[in-house]
PDB file of C-alpha atoms in Angstrom:
ATOM      1  CA  UNK A 117     202.475  78.509 117.100  1.00 68.00           C
ATOM      2  CA  UNK A 118     201.244  82.045 116.810  1.00 80.00           C
ATOM      3  CA  UNK A 119     198.881  83.656 119.017  1.00 83.00           C
ATOM      4  CA  UNK A 120     196.644  83.899 116.117  1.00 85.00           C
ATOM      5  CA  UNK A 121     196.517  79.924 115.613  1.00 85.00           C
ATOM      6  CA  UNK A 122     196.107  79.581 119.556  1.00 86.00           C
ATOM      7  CA  UNK A 123     193.243  81.825 119.519  1.00 88.00           C
ATOM      8  CA  UNK A 124     191.641  79.958 116.609  1.00 88.00           C
ATOM      9  CA  UNK A 125     192.147  76.795 118.265  1.00 87.00           C
ATOM     10  CA  UNK A 126     190.355  78.410 121.716  1.00 90.00           C
ATOM     11  CA  UNK A 127     187.201  79.485 119.703  1.00 90.00           C
ATOM     12  CA  UNK A 128     186.894  76.028 117.912  1.00 87.00           C
ATOM     13  CA  UNK A 129     187.464  74.199 121.112  1.00 86.00           C
ATOM     14  CA  UNK A 130     184.970  76.460 122.882  1.00 90.00           C
ATOM     15  CA  UNK A 131     182.027  75.639 120.602  1.00 86.00           C
ATOM     16  CA  UNK A 132     182.894  71.997 120.399  1.00 82.00           C
ATOM     17  CA  UNK A 133     183.051  71.829 124.480  1.00 85.00           C
ATOM     18  CA  UNK A 134     179.795  73.487 125.066  1.00 86.00           C
ATOM     19  CA  UNK A 135     177.926  70.844 122.814  1.00 80.00           C
ATOM     20  CA  UNK A 136     176.048  68.487 125.043  1.00 78.00           C
ATOM     21  CA  UNK A 137     177.671  64.790 125.196  1.00 79.00           C
ATOM     22  CA  UNK A 138     178.764  62.220 127.562  1.00 82.00           C
ATOM     23  CA  UNK A 139     181.129  64.775 129.469  1.00 86.00           C
ATOM     24  CA  UNK A 140     178.635  67.344 130.102  1.00 87.00           C
ATOM     25  CA  UNK A 141     175.716  64.989 130.321  1.00 84.00           C
ATOM     26  CA  UNK A 142     177.673  63.492 133.311  1.00 86.00           C
ATOM     27  CA  UNK A 143     178.754  66.916 134.718  1.00 90.00           C
ATOM     28  CA  UNK A 144     174.934  67.967 134.765  1.00 87.00           C
ATOM     29  CA  UNK A 145     174.182  64.536 136.489  1.00 83.00           C
ATOM     30  CA  UNK A 146     176.791  64.833 139.145  1.00 87.00           C
ATOM     31  CA  UNK A 147     175.719  68.558 139.914  1.00 87.00           C
ATOM     32  CA  UNK A 148     171.896  67.138 140.388  1.00 82.00           C
ATOM     33  CA  UNK A 149     173.053  64.318 142.709  1.00 81.00           C
ATOM     34  CA  UNK A 150     176.108  65.731 144.557  1.00 84.00           C
ATOM     35  CA  UNK A 151     176.359  69.534 143.967  1.00 85.00           C
ATOM     36  CA  UNK A 152     178.821  71.643 141.832  1.00 90.00           C
ATOM     37  CA  UNK A 153     181.504  71.493 144.218  1.00 90.00           C
ATOM     38  CA  UNK A 154     181.661  67.917 144.412  1.00 90.00           C
ATOM     39  CA  UNK A 155     180.938  67.412 140.832  1.00 92.00           C
ATOM     40  CA  UNK A 156     184.332  69.313 140.250  1.00 95.00           C
ATOM     41  CA  UNK A 157     186.159  66.299 141.081  1.00 95.00           C
ATOM     42  CA  UNK A 158     184.372  64.391 138.155  1.00 94.00           C
ATOM     43  CA  UNK A 159     185.376  67.162 136.245  1.00 95.00           C
ATOM     44  CA  UNK A 160     188.868  66.764 137.194  1.00 96.00           C
ATOM     45  CA  UNK A 161     188.875  63.110 136.321  1.00 95.00           C
ATOM     46  CA  UNK A 162     187.306  63.908 132.873  1.00 94.00           C
ATOM     47  CA  UNK A 163     189.922  66.370 132.216  1.00 94.00           C
ATOM     48  CA  UNK A 164     192.757  64.363 133.305  1.00 94.00           C
ATOM     49  CA  UNK A 165     191.587  61.586 131.062  1.00 92.00           C
ATOM     50  CA  UNK A 166     191.369  64.121 127.843  1.00 89.00           C
ATOM     51  CA  UNK A 167     194.859  64.969 128.873  1.00 89.00           C
ATOM     52  CA  UNK A 168     195.961  61.277 128.616  1.00 87.00           C
ATOM     53  CA  UNK A 169     193.815  60.870 125.515  1.00 85.00           C
ATOM     54  CA  UNK A 170     195.551  63.857 123.787  1.00 82.00           C
ATOM     55  CA  UNK A 171     198.705  62.378 124.449  1.00 79.00           C
ATOM     56  CA  UNK A 172     197.664  59.316 122.980  1.00 78.00           C
ATOM     57  CA  UNK A 173     196.211  60.581 120.101  1.00 74.00           C
ATOM     58  CA  UNK A 174     199.626  62.154 119.444  1.00 68.00           C
ATOM     59  CA  UNK A 175     201.382  59.021 119.594  1.00 69.00           C
ATOM     60  CA  UNK A 176     199.069  57.477 116.820  1.00 65.00           C
ATOM     61  CA  UNK A 177     196.384  55.606 118.813  1.00 57.00           C
ATOM     62  CA  UNK A 178     193.483  57.688 117.561  1.00 53.00           C
ATOM     63  CA  UNK A 179     194.812  57.032 113.819  1.00 58.00           C
ATOM     64  CA  UNK A 180     194.534  53.251 114.920  1.00 59.00           C
ATOM     65  CA  UNK A 181     191.058  53.898 116.380  1.00 58.00           C
ATOM     66  CA  UNK A 182     190.072  55.440 113.016  1.00 61.00           C
ATOM     67  CA  UNK A 183     191.095  52.883 110.912  1.00 66.00           C
ATOM     68  CA  UNK A 184     190.420  49.703 113.071  1.00 69.00           C
ATOM     69  CA  UNK A 185     186.790  48.885 113.106  1.00 73.00           C
ATOM     70  CA  UNK A 186     187.362  46.186 115.693  1.00 75.00           C
ATOM     71  CA  UNK A 187     189.148  48.261 118.137  1.00 69.00           C
ATOM     72  CA  UNK A 188     186.751  51.442 117.549  1.00 71.00           C
ATOM     73  CA  UNK A 189     183.651  48.891 118.351  1.00 76.00           C
ATOM     74  CA  UNK A 190     185.231  47.432 121.254  1.00 76.00           C
ATOM     75  CA  UNK A 191     186.156  50.734 122.984  1.00 71.00           C
ATOM     76  CA  UNK A 192     182.681  52.104 121.990  1.00 72.00           C
ATOM     77  CA  UNK A 193     180.484  49.374 123.268  1.00 81.00           C
ATOM     78  CA  UNK A 194     182.378  49.198 126.547  1.00 78.00           C
ATOM     79  CA  UNK A 195     181.568  52.813 126.932  1.00 73.00           C
ATOM     80  CA  UNK A 196     177.803  52.332 126.147  1.00 79.00           C
ATOM     81  CA  UNK A 197     177.791  49.618 128.743  1.00 84.00           C
ATOM     82  CA  UNK A 198     179.445  51.674 131.325  1.00 78.00           C
ATOM     83  CA  UNK A 199     177.174  54.663 130.776  1.00 78.00           C
ATOM     84  CA  UNK A 200     174.117  52.730 130.815  1.00 85.00           C
ATOM     85  CA  UNK A 201     175.025  50.931 134.115  1.00 81.00           C
ATOM     86  CA  UNK A 202     175.643  54.298 135.540  1.00 78.00           C
ATOM     87  CA  UNK A 203     172.039  55.359 134.258  1.00 80.00           C
ATOM     88  CA  UNK A 204     170.347  52.281 135.769  1.00 85.00           C
ATOM     89  CA  UNK A 205     172.098  52.757 139.123  1.00 78.00           C
ATOM     90  CA  UNK A 206     171.100  56.289 139.450  1.00 75.00           C
ATOM     91  CA  UNK A 207     167.439  55.769 138.606  1.00 79.00           C
ATOM     92  CA  UNK A 208     167.302  52.886 141.105  1.00 78.00           C
ATOM     93  CA  UNK A 209     169.279  54.991 143.720  1.00 70.00           C
ATOM     94  CA  UNK A 210     167.295  55.690 147.228  1.00 66.00           C
ATOM     95  CA  UNK A 211     165.697  58.764 147.495  1.00 61.00           C
ATOM     96  CA  UNK A 212     167.523  60.939 150.019  1.00 57.00           C
ATOM     97  CA  UNK A 213     165.075  63.002 152.396  1.00 51.00           C
ATOM     98  CA  UNK A 214     165.099  66.786 151.584  1.00 46.00           C
ATOM     99  CA  UNK A 215     168.283  68.493 152.684  1.00 51.00           C
ATOM    100  CA  UNK A 216     170.333  65.465 153.277  1.00 55.00           C
ATOM    101  CA  UNK A 217     172.102  65.741 149.978  1.00 56.00           C
ATOM    102  CA  UNK A 218     175.374  67.216 151.117  1.00 55.00           C
ATOM    103  CA  UNK A 219     175.551  64.533 154.019  1.00 56.00           C
ATOM    104  CA  UNK A 220     174.962  61.608 151.496  1.00 55.00           C
ATOM    105  CA  UNK A 221     177.646  63.072 149.079  1.00 56.00           C
ATOM    106  CA  UNK A 222     180.802  62.660 151.813  1.00 54.00           C
ATOM    107  CA  UNK A 223     180.047  58.790 151.814  1.00 57.00           C
ATOM    108  CA  UNK A 224     179.664  55.958 149.208  1.00 66.00           C
ATOM    109  CA  UNK A 225     179.655  56.959 145.642  1.00 69.00           C
ATOM    110  CA  UNK A 226     179.941  60.731 146.341  1.00 77.00           C
ATOM    111  CA  UNK A 227     183.526  60.335 147.506  1.00 86.00           C
ATOM    112  CA  UNK A 228     186.055  62.452 145.773  1.00 90.00           C
ATOM    113  CA  UNK A 229     188.122  59.489 144.733  1.00 92.00           C
ATOM    114  CA  UNK A 230     185.009  57.661 143.052  1.00 91.00           C
ATOM    115  CA  UNK A 231     183.775  60.819 141.310  1.00 93.00           C
ATOM    116  CA  UNK A 232     187.351  61.501 139.976  1.00 95.00           C
ATOM    117  CA  UNK A 233     187.400  57.790 138.642  1.00 93.00           C
ATOM    118  CA  UNK A 234     183.935  58.005 137.198  1.00 91.00           C
ATOM    119  CA  UNK A 235     184.566  60.878 135.389  1.00 92.00           C
ATOM    120  CA  UNK A 236     187.970  59.562 133.975  1.00 93.00           C
ATOM    121  CA  UNK A 237     186.194  56.252 133.065  1.00 89.00           C
ATOM    122  CA  UNK A 238     183.289  58.243 130.985  1.00 88.00           C
ATOM    123  CA  UNK A 239     185.804  60.250 129.365  1.00 87.00           C
ATOM    124  CA  UNK A 240     187.824  57.322 128.316  1.00 85.00           C
ATOM    125  CA  UNK A 241     184.731  55.543 127.208  1.00 81.00           C
ATOM    126  CA  UNK A 242     184.139  57.714 124.083  1.00 75.00           C
ATOM    127  CA  UNK A 243     186.612  56.454 121.446  1.00 70.00           C
ATOM    128  CA  UNK A 244     185.375  59.358 119.044  1.00 67.00           C
ATOM    129  CA  UNK A 245     186.993  61.929 121.286  1.00 74.00           C
ATOM    130  CA  UNK A 246     190.222  60.248 120.828  1.00 72.00           C
ATOM    131  CA  UNK A 247     189.839  59.986 116.944  1.00 69.00           C
ATOM    132  CA  UNK A 248     188.736  63.416 116.695  1.00 73.00           C
ATOM    133  CA  UNK A 249     191.807  64.980 118.869  1.00 76.00           C
ATOM    134  CA  UNK A 250     193.856  62.878 116.424  1.00 72.00           C
ATOM    135  CA  UNK A 251     192.204  64.552 113.611  1.00 71.00           C
ATOM    136  CA  UNK A 252     191.934  68.328 115.089  1.00 75.00           C
ATOM    137  CA  UNK A 253     195.210  68.954 116.542  1.00 75.00           C
ATOM    138  CA  UNK A 254     197.165  68.617 113.358  1.00 73.00           C
ATOM    139  CA  UNK A 255     195.358  71.476 111.967  1.00 76.00           C
ATOM    140  CA  UNK A 256     196.813  73.881 114.400  1.00 79.00           C
ATOM    141  CA  UNK A 257     200.473  72.536 114.649  1.00 77.00           C
ATOM    142  CA  UNK A 258     203.466  74.181 112.667  1.00 79.00           C
ATOM    143  CA  UNK A 259     205.353  70.794 111.378  1.00 71.00           C
ATOM    144  CA  UNK A 260     208.523  73.281 111.190  1.00 77.00           C
ATOM    145  CA  UNK A 261     208.628  74.161 115.011  1.00 80.00           C
ATOM    146  CA  UNK A 262     209.191  72.038 117.993  1.00 81.00           C
ATOM    147  CA  UNK A 263     205.996  69.641 118.669  1.00 75.00           C
ATOM    148  CA  UNK A 264     205.819  69.148 122.209  1.00 79.00           C
ATOM    149  CA  UNK A 265     205.502  72.880 123.380  1.00 85.00           C
ATOM    150  CA  UNK A 266     202.777  72.952 120.771  1.00 84.00           C
ATOM    151  CA  UNK A 267     200.823  69.967 121.993  1.00 82.00           C
ATOM    152  CA  UNK A 268     201.248  71.245 125.484  1.00 86.00           C
ATOM    153  CA  UNK A 269     199.588  74.739 124.607  1.00 88.00           C
ATOM    154  CA  UNK A 270     196.782  73.014 122.734  1.00 87.00           C
ATOM    155  CA  UNK A 271     196.180  70.451 125.280  1.00 87.00           C
ATOM    156  CA  UNK A 272     196.397  72.947 128.257  1.00 91.00           C
ATOM    157  CA  UNK A 273     193.887  75.217 126.238  1.00 92.00           C
ATOM    158  CA  UNK A 274     191.467  72.486 125.700  1.00 90.00           C
ATOM    159  CA  UNK A 275     191.516  71.203 129.172  1.00 92.00           C
ATOM    160  CA  UNK A 276     190.850  74.724 130.572  1.00 93.00           C
ATOM    161  CA  UNK A 277     187.884  75.233 128.332  1.00 94.00           C
ATOM    162  CA  UNK A 278     186.366  71.639 128.831  1.00 93.00           C
ATOM    163  CA  UNK A 279     186.684  72.240 132.771  1.00 95.00           C
ATOM    164  CA  UNK A 280     184.741  75.489 132.378  1.00 96.00           C
ATOM    165  CA  UNK A 281     181.861  74.058 130.671  1.00 95.00           C
ATOM    166  CA  UNK A 282     181.785  70.975 132.943  1.00 95.00           C
ATOM    167  CA  UNK A 283     181.370  73.440 135.922  1.00 96.00           C
ATOM    168  CA  UNK A 284     178.966  75.286 133.843  1.00 95.00           C
ATOM    169  CA  UNK A 285     176.877  72.108 133.468  1.00 93.00           C
ATOM    170  CA  UNK A 286     177.401  71.023 136.931  1.00 93.00           C
ATOM    171  CA  UNK A 287     176.251  74.320 138.468  1.00 93.00           C
ATOM    172  CA  UNK A 288     172.863  74.199 136.184  1.00 90.00           C
ATOM    173  CA  UNK A 289     172.268  70.755 137.731  1.00 85.00           C
ATOM    174  CA  UNK A 290     173.042  72.002 141.067  1.00 86.00           C
ATOM    175  CA  UNK A 291     170.493  74.895 140.844  1.00 86.00           C
ATOM    176  CA  UNK A 292     167.921  72.529 139.360  1.00 81.00           C
ATOM    177  CA  UNK A 293     168.494  70.063 142.478  1.00 77.00           C
ATOM    178  CA  UNK A 294     168.026  72.852 144.841  1.00 75.00           C
ATOM    179  CA  UNK A 295     164.597  73.521 143.695  1.00 75.00           C
ATOM    180  CA  UNK A 296     163.550  69.810 144.243  1.00 69.00           C
ATOM    181  CA  UNK A 297     162.760  69.504 148.039  1.00 62.00           C
ATOM    182  CA  UNK A 298     159.865  66.906 148.182  1.00 64.00           C
ATOM    183  CA  UNK A 299     160.448  63.071 148.279  1.00 65.00           C
ATOM    184  CA  UNK A 300     158.411  62.916 144.802  1.00 71.00           C
ATOM    185  CA  UNK A 301     160.700  65.743 143.368  1.00 68.00           C
ATOM    186  CA  UNK A 302     163.792  63.597 144.904  1.00 67.00           C
ATOM    187  CA  UNK A 303     162.745  60.519 143.127  1.00 74.00           C
ATOM    188  CA  UNK A 304     162.017  62.345 139.829  1.00 76.00           C
ATOM    189  CA  UNK A 305     165.780  63.879 140.452  1.00 72.00           C
ATOM    190  CA  UNK A 306     167.191  60.247 140.458  1.00 74.00           C
ATOM    191  CA  UNK A 307     165.166  59.345 137.315  1.00 81.00           C
ATOM    192  CA  UNK A 308     166.436  62.515 135.677  1.00 78.00           C
ATOM    193  CA  UNK A 309     169.967  61.412 136.353  1.00 76.00           C
ATOM    194  CA  UNK A 310     169.774  58.211 135.555  1.00 80.00           C
ATOM    195  CA  UNK A 311     168.037  59.085 132.103  1.00 83.00           C
ATOM    196  CA  UNK A 312     170.880  61.414 131.336  1.00 78.00           C
ATOM    197  CA  UNK A 313     173.384  58.767 131.819  1.00 76.00           C
ATOM    198  CA  UNK A 314     171.237  56.372 129.542  1.00 83.00           C
ATOM    199  CA  UNK A 315     171.095  59.011 127.143  1.00 80.00           C
ATOM    200  CA  UNK A 316     174.864  59.636 127.114  1.00 75.00           C
ATOM    201  CA  UNK A 317     175.122  55.933 126.505  1.00 76.00           C
ATOM    202  CA  UNK A 318     172.631  56.207 123.486  1.00 78.00           C
ATOM    203  CA  UNK A 319     174.796  59.058 122.151  1.00 72.00           C
ATOM    204  CA  UNK A 320     177.806  57.000 122.197  1.00 70.00           C
ATOM    205  CA  UNK A 321     176.051  54.047 120.672  1.00 76.00           C
ATOM    206  CA  UNK A 322     175.229  56.328 117.587  1.00 74.00           C
ATOM    207  CA  UNK A 323     178.957  57.457 117.316  1.00 64.00           C
ATOM    208  CA  UNK A 324     180.462  56.528 114.238  1.00 61.00           C
ATOM    209  CA  UNK A 325     184.285  56.892 113.195  1.00 54.00           C
ATOM    210  CA  UNK A 326     185.359  59.869 111.486  1.00 50.00           C
TER     211      UNK A 326
END
């Protein structure tokens, strides 16, 4: 793989990753509720899932989802249900008094393991991402060269870019939350978070096979 090919892939992945979708909406939601630092655990989960999905696409699972209506729909609607459930849970979450967000984050659903798993599940719940990677990667791979090093370079580049944008969205949510200090504002924060998650589920519901 030439540096020119890798640079073109970097530019392509950069533009694609910046587009709001389930991953970025979750990142902003986590930043709103738990702060950017803890949102990084969710971002790590999303990136780990994306790396696994990239490997699966190399083994042909992306092609299966692109040709099997049933498989695609099962994964898609499971993802819609999960994102909607997250949204409802966030909407109904108890309001934290001003200044207690960091304390609340260290227990319950704000623990690193739970945030990591939530991020991974949201990423895995989007079958369109798997189909897309199965269609995107071959455009940048030289069939005459060894496959594994090229895939590793593409996946590493994609994960770095994705994590960077995840943290940008999470930081934006964190800054927004810092401005909300009253009880009514905190309640609005919960509802905004829930709305983001339900919106992510709606985006996934509108997804179609490529």
